[in-house]
Amino acid sequence: MDCSGLDFMKISKALSALHKEMEKEENNEKVLAKLEEAEKELQKALYFSLDANAPFRNSVL
């Protein structure tokens, strides 16, 4: 998974803003569930990217 071109902060802020707007407008529950799933996947991708960029973490311990 090549995440080098992704700006995780921008993606995270956009998802968060959209989530807040959707809650405020009391939109469809399915859409909110999908948005929450997308936020979780973003977190996984971020952690994966951090781990991939720091392969020495496990070897130092």
PDB file of N, CA and C in Angstrom:
ATOM      1  N   MET A   1       0.852  -1.186   0.000  1.00  0.00           N
ATOM      2  CA  MET A   1       0.000   0.000   0.000  1.00  0.00           C
ATOM      3  C   MET A   1       0.889   1.237   0.000  1.00  0.00           C
ATOM      4  N   ASP A   2       0.865   2.014  -1.060  1.00  0.00           N
ATOM      5  CA  ASP A   2       1.666   3.223  -1.147  1.00  0.00           C
ATOM      6  C   ASP A   2       0.826   4.413  -0.709  1.00  0.00           C
ATOM      7  N   CYS A   3       1.161   4.950   0.446  1.00  0.00           N
ATOM      8  CA  CYS A   3       0.406   6.075   1.011  1.00  0.00           C
ATOM      9  C   CYS A   3       1.205   7.365   0.936  1.00  0.00           C
ATOM     10  N   SER A   4       2.308   7.365   0.203  1.00  0.00           N
ATOM     11  CA  SER A   4       3.206   8.513   0.195  1.00  0.00           C
ATOM     12  C   SER A   4       2.564   9.784  -0.347  1.00  0.00           C
ATOM     13  N   GLY A   5       1.582   9.668  -1.226  1.00  0.00           N
ATOM     14  CA  GLY A   5       0.963  10.855  -1.804  1.00  0.00           C
ATOM     15  C   GLY A   5      -0.269  11.338  -1.066  1.00  0.00           C
ATOM     16  N   LEU A   6      -0.609  10.676   0.025  1.00  0.00           N
ATOM     17  CA  LEU A   6      -1.821  11.036   0.752  1.00  0.00           C
ATOM     18  C   LEU A   6      -1.533  12.041   1.854  1.00  0.00           C
ATOM     19  N   ASP A   7      -2.411  13.002   2.019  1.00  0.00           N
ATOM     20  CA  ASP A   7      -2.322  13.954   3.126  1.00  0.00           C
ATOM     21  C   ASP A   7      -3.373  13.542   4.150  1.00  0.00           C
ATOM     22  N   PHE A   8      -2.946  12.756   5.128  1.00  0.00           N
ATOM     23  CA  PHE A   8      -3.877  12.196   6.094  1.00  0.00           C
ATOM     24  C   PHE A   8      -4.590  13.262   6.922  1.00  0.00           C
ATOM     25  N   MET A   9      -3.912  14.355   7.214  1.00  0.00           N
ATOM     26  CA  MET A   9      -4.554  15.411   8.000  1.00  0.00           C
ATOM     27  C   MET A   9      -5.716  16.038   7.232  1.00  0.00           C
ATOM     28  N   LYS A  10      -5.527  16.310   5.954  1.00  0.00           N
ATOM     29  CA  LYS A  10      -6.605  16.892   5.149  1.00  0.00           C
ATOM     30  C   LYS A  10      -7.781  15.926   5.033  1.00  0.00           C
ATOM     31  N   ILE A  11      -7.470  14.653   4.808  1.00  0.00           N
ATOM     32  CA  ILE A  11      -8.532  13.651   4.692  1.00  0.00           C
ATOM     33  C   ILE A  11      -9.289  13.539   6.006  1.00  0.00           C
ATOM     34  N   SER A  12      -8.562  13.493   7.101  1.00  0.00           N
ATOM     35  CA  SER A  12      -9.174  13.369   8.419  1.00  0.00           C
ATOM     36  C   SER A  12     -10.065  14.568   8.738  1.00  0.00           C
ATOM     37  N   LYS A  13      -9.569  15.766   8.461  1.00  0.00           N
ATOM     38  CA  LYS A  13     -10.352  16.976   8.721  1.00  0.00           C
ATOM     39  C   LYS A  13     -11.616  17.010   7.863  1.00  0.00           C
ATOM     40  N   ALA A  14     -11.500  16.596   6.618  1.00  0.00           N
ATOM     41  CA  ALA A  14     -12.664  16.576   5.728  1.00  0.00           C
ATOM     42  C   ALA A  14     -13.704  15.580   6.218  1.00  0.00           C
ATOM     43  N   LEU A  15     -13.263  14.387   6.614  1.00  0.00           N
ATOM     44  CA  LEU A  15     -14.198  13.387   7.136  1.00  0.00           C
ATOM     45  C   LEU A  15     -14.860  13.877   8.419  1.00  0.00           C
ATOM     46  N   SER A  16     -14.080  14.487   9.284  1.00  0.00           N
ATOM     47  CA  SER A  16     -14.614  14.988  10.546  1.00  0.00           C
ATOM     48  C   SER A  16     -15.653  16.087  10.315  1.00  0.00           C
ATOM     49  N   ALA A  17     -15.347  17.014   9.431  1.00  0.00           N
ATOM     50  CA  ALA A  17     -16.287  18.097   9.131  1.00  0.00           C
ATOM     51  C   ALA A  17     -17.573  17.552   8.525  1.00  0.00           C
ATOM     52  N   LEU A  18     -17.435  16.602   7.626  1.00  0.00           N
ATOM     53  CA  LEU A  18     -18.609  15.991   7.006  1.00  0.00           C
ATOM     54  C   LEU A  18     -19.446  15.253   8.044  1.00  0.00           C
ATOM     55  N   HIS A  19     -18.774  14.543   8.934  1.00  0.00           N
ATOM     56  CA  HIS A  19     -19.470  13.801   9.985  1.00  0.00           C
ATOM     57  C   HIS A  19     -20.274  14.753  10.876  1.00  0.00           C
ATOM     58  N   LYS A  20     -19.665  15.854  11.283  1.00  0.00           N
ATOM     59  CA  LYS A  20     -20.355  16.836  12.130  1.00  0.00           C
ATOM     60  C   LYS A  20     -21.563  17.433  11.409  1.00  0.00           C
ATOM     61  N   GLU A  21     -21.385  17.749  10.141  1.00  0.00           N
ATOM     62  CA  GLU A  21     -22.483  18.322   9.354  1.00  0.00           C
ATOM     63  C   GLU A  21     -23.628  17.325   9.208  1.00  0.00           C
ATOM     64  N   MET A  22     -23.285  16.066   8.965  1.00  0.00           N
ATOM     65  CA  MET A  22     -24.314  15.034   8.800  1.00  0.00           C
ATOM     66  C   MET A  22     -25.095  14.839  10.102  1.00  0.00           C
ATOM     67  N   GLU A  23     -24.393  14.841  11.235  1.00  0.00           N
ATOM     68  CA  GLU A  23     -25.077  14.686  12.519  1.00  0.00           C
ATOM     69  C   GLU A  23     -26.010  15.868  12.779  1.00  0.00           C
ATOM     70  N   LYS A  24     -25.534  17.054  12.447  1.00  0.00           N
ATOM     71  CA  LYS A  24     -26.321  18.264  12.676  1.00  0.00           C
ATOM     72  C   LYS A  24     -27.606  18.243  11.854  1.00  0.00           C
ATOM     73  N   GLU A  25     -27.512  17.746  10.651  1.00  0.00           N
ATOM     74  CA  GLU A  25     -28.670  17.712   9.764  1.00  0.00           C
ATOM     75  C   GLU A  25     -29.518  16.457   9.943  1.00  0.00           C
ATOM     76  N   GLU A  26     -29.087  15.564  10.827  1.00  0.00           N
ATOM     77  CA  GLU A  26     -29.813  14.322  11.102  1.00  0.00           C
ATOM     78  C   GLU A  26     -30.109  13.549   9.816  1.00  0.00           C
ATOM     79  N   ASN A  27     -29.075  13.328   9.050  1.00  0.00           N
ATOM     80  CA  ASN A  27     -29.218  12.605   7.784  1.00  0.00           C
ATOM     81  C   ASN A  27     -29.300  11.104   7.994  1.00  0.00           C
ATOM     82  N   ASN A  28     -29.405  10.411   6.908  1.00  0.00           N
ATOM     83  CA  ASN A  28     -29.554   8.972   6.845  1.00  0.00           C
ATOM     84  C   ASN A  28     -28.539   8.228   7.713  1.00  0.00           C
ATOM     85  N   GLU A  29     -29.018   7.284   8.506  1.00  0.00           N
ATOM     86  CA  GLU A  29     -28.163   6.495   9.392  1.00  0.00           C
ATOM     87  C   GLU A  29     -27.154   5.651   8.615  1.00  0.00           C
ATOM     88  N   LYS A  30     -27.537   5.157   7.436  1.00  0.00           N
ATOM     89  CA  LYS A  30     -26.609   4.365   6.623  1.00  0.00           C
ATOM     90  C   LYS A  30     -25.399   5.196   6.213  1.00  0.00           C
ATOM     91  N   VAL A  31     -25.652   6.446   5.855  1.00  0.00           N
ATOM     92  CA  VAL A  31     -24.567   7.329   5.438  1.00  0.00           C
ATOM     93  C   VAL A  31     -23.637   7.588   6.612  1.00  0.00           C
ATOM     94  N   LEU A  32     -24.194   7.836   7.785  1.00  0.00           N
ATOM     95  CA  LEU A  32     -23.367   8.057   8.968  1.00  0.00           C
ATOM     96  C   LEU A  32     -22.537   6.819   9.292  1.00  0.00           C
ATOM     97  N   ALA A  33     -23.113   5.649   9.159  1.00  0.00           N
ATOM     98  CA  ALA A  33     -22.386   4.405   9.427  1.00  0.00           C
ATOM     99  C   ALA A  33     -21.222   4.240   8.449  1.00  0.00           C
ATOM    100  N   LYS A  34     -21.458   4.539   7.179  1.00  0.00           N
ATOM    101  CA  LYS A  34     -20.396   4.448   6.174  1.00  0.00           C
ATOM    102  C   LYS A  34     -19.286   5.456   6.459  1.00  0.00           C
ATOM    103  N   LEU A  35     -19.674   6.643   6.896  1.00  0.00           N
ATOM    104  CA  LEU A  35     -18.699   7.675   7.218  1.00  0.00           C
ATOM    105  C   LEU A  35     -17.833   7.245   8.403  1.00  0.00           C
ATOM    106  N   GLU A  36     -18.447   6.670   9.414  1.00  0.00           N
ATOM    107  CA  GLU A  36     -17.691   6.175  10.562  1.00  0.00           C
ATOM    108  C   GLU A  36     -16.733   5.062  10.134  1.00  0.00           C
ATOM    109  N   GLU A  37     -17.181   4.215   9.222  1.00  0.00           N
ATOM    110  CA  GLU A  37     -16.324   3.146   8.696  1.00  0.00           C
ATOM    111  C   GLU A  37     -15.133   3.751   7.945  1.00  0.00           C
ATOM    112  N   ALA A  38     -15.386   4.795   7.174  1.00  0.00           N
ATOM    113  CA  ALA A  38     -14.313   5.461   6.435  1.00  0.00           C
ATOM    114  C   ALA A  38     -13.298   6.077   7.392  1.00  0.00           C
ATOM    115  N   GLU A  39     -13.777   6.650   8.493  1.00  0.00           N
ATOM    116  CA  GLU A  39     -12.875   7.221   9.491  1.00  0.00           C
ATOM    117  C   GLU A  39     -11.985   6.137  10.100  1.00  0.00           C
ATOM    118  N   LYS A  40     -12.556   4.974  10.377  1.00  0.00           N
ATOM    119  CA  LYS A  40     -11.777   3.862  10.934  1.00  0.00           C
ATOM    120  C   LYS A  40     -10.736   3.377   9.932  1.00  0.00           C
ATOM    121  N   GLU A  41     -11.125   3.290   8.665  1.00  0.00           N
ATOM    122  CA  GLU A  41     -10.184   2.855   7.633  1.00  0.00           C
ATOM    123  C   GLU A  41      -9.052   3.868   7.461  1.00  0.00           C
ATOM    124  N   LEU A  42      -9.372   5.149   7.599  1.00  0.00           N
ATOM    125  CA  LEU A  42      -8.343   6.182   7.531  1.00  0.00           C
ATOM    126  C   LEU A  42      -7.340   5.997   8.661  1.00  0.00           C
ATOM    127  N   GLN A  43      -7.832   5.715   9.861  1.00  0.00           N
ATOM    128  CA  GLN A  43      -6.938   5.476  10.991  1.00  0.00           C
ATOM    129  C   GLN A  43      -6.027   4.278  10.718  1.00  0.00           C
ATOM    130  N   LYS A  44      -6.593   3.206  10.186  1.00  0.00           N
ATOM    131  CA  LYS A  44      -5.787   2.022   9.863  1.00  0.00           C
ATOM    132  C   LYS A  44      -4.701   2.373   8.845  1.00  0.00           C
ATOM    133  N   ALA A  45      -5.079   3.127   7.815  1.00  0.00           N
ATOM    134  CA  ALA A  45      -4.117   3.509   6.779  1.00  0.00           C
ATOM    135  C   ALA A  45      -3.019   4.391   7.356  1.00  0.00           C
ATOM    136  N   LEU A  46      -3.392   5.287   8.245  1.00  0.00           N
ATOM    137  CA  LEU A  46      -2.410   6.165   8.872  1.00  0.00           C
ATOM    138  C   LEU A  46      -1.417   5.356   9.697  1.00  0.00           C
ATOM    139  N   TYR A  47      -1.918   4.452  10.521  1.00  0.00           N
ATOM    140  CA  TYR A  47      -1.031   3.618  11.333  1.00  0.00           C
ATOM    141  C   TYR A  47      -0.145   2.741  10.450  1.00  0.00           C
ATOM    142  N   PHE A  48      -0.717   2.195   9.384  1.00  0.00           N
ATOM    143  CA  PHE A  48       0.057   1.378   8.450  1.00  0.00           C
ATOM    144  C   PHE A  48       1.185   2.203   7.840  1.00  0.00           C
ATOM    145  N   SER A  49       0.857   3.427   7.441  1.00  0.00           N
ATOM    146  CA  SER A  49       1.848   4.301   6.834  1.00  0.00           C
ATOM    147  C   SER A  49       2.953   4.638   7.823  1.00  0.00           C
ATOM    148  N   LEU A  50       2.575   4.933   9.056  1.00  0.00           N
ATOM    149  CA  LEU A  50       3.576   5.247  10.075  1.00  0.00           C
ATOM    150  C   LEU A  50       4.478   4.047  10.335  1.00  0.00           C
ATOM    151  N   ASP A  51       3.900   2.865  10.415  1.00  0.00           N
ATOM    152  CA  ASP A  51       4.691   1.653  10.632  1.00  0.00           C
ATOM    153  C   ASP A  51       5.610   1.378   9.449  1.00  0.00           C
ATOM    154  N   ALA A  52       5.122   1.600   8.247  1.00  0.00           N
ATOM    155  CA  ALA A  52       5.921   1.348   7.048  1.00  0.00           C
ATOM    156  C   ALA A  52       7.082   2.328   6.943  1.00  0.00           C
ATOM    157  N   ASN A  53       6.886   3.536   7.463  1.00  0.00           N
ATOM    158  CA  ASN A  53       7.933   4.554   7.398  1.00  0.00           C
ATOM    159  C   ASN A  53       8.918   4.455   8.551  1.00  0.00           C
ATOM    160  N   ALA A  54       8.652   3.593   9.504  1.00  0.00           N
ATOM    161  CA  ALA A  54       9.543   3.443  10.655  1.00  0.00           C
ATOM    162  C   ALA A  54       9.787   1.960  10.933  1.00  0.00           C
ATOM    163  N   PRO A  55      10.438   1.253  10.014  1.00  0.00           N
ATOM    164  CA  PRO A  55      10.629  -0.196  10.184  1.00  0.00           C
ATOM    165  C   PRO A  55      11.547  -0.551  11.340  1.00  0.00           C
ATOM    166  N   PHE A  56      12.275   0.424  11.851  1.00  0.00           N
ATOM    167  CA  PHE A  56      13.199   0.165  12.941  1.00  0.00           C
ATOM    168  C   PHE A  56      12.511   0.029  14.292  1.00  0.00           C
ATOM    169  N   ARG A  57      11.262   0.408  14.417  1.00  0.00           N
ATOM    170  CA  ARG A  57      10.567   0.379  15.710  1.00  0.00           C
ATOM    171  C   ARG A  57      10.643  -0.983  16.381  1.00  0.00           C
ATOM    172  N   ASN A  58      10.304  -2.030  15.662  1.00  0.00           N
ATOM    173  CA  ASN A  58      10.285  -3.362  16.254  1.00  0.00           C
ATOM    174  C   ASN A  58      11.688  -3.886  16.531  1.00  0.00           C
ATOM    175  N   SER A  59      12.654  -3.520  15.722  1.00  0.00           N
ATOM    176  CA  SER A  59      14.000  -4.047  15.907  1.00  0.00           C
ATOM    177  C   SER A  59      14.732  -3.387  17.067  1.00  0.00           C
ATOM    178  N   VAL A  60      14.346  -2.170  17.442  1.00  0.00           N
ATOM    179  CA  VAL A  60      15.002  -1.460  18.536  1.00  0.00           C
ATOM    180  C   VAL A  60      14.620  -2.067  19.869  1.00  0.00           C
ATOM    181  N   LEU A  61      13.374  -2.497  19.993  1.00  0.00           N
ATOM    182  CA  LEU A  61      12.917  -3.070  21.254  1.00  0.00           C
ATOM    183  C   LEU A  61      13.484  -4.434  21.377  1.00  0.00           C
TER     184      LEU A  61
END
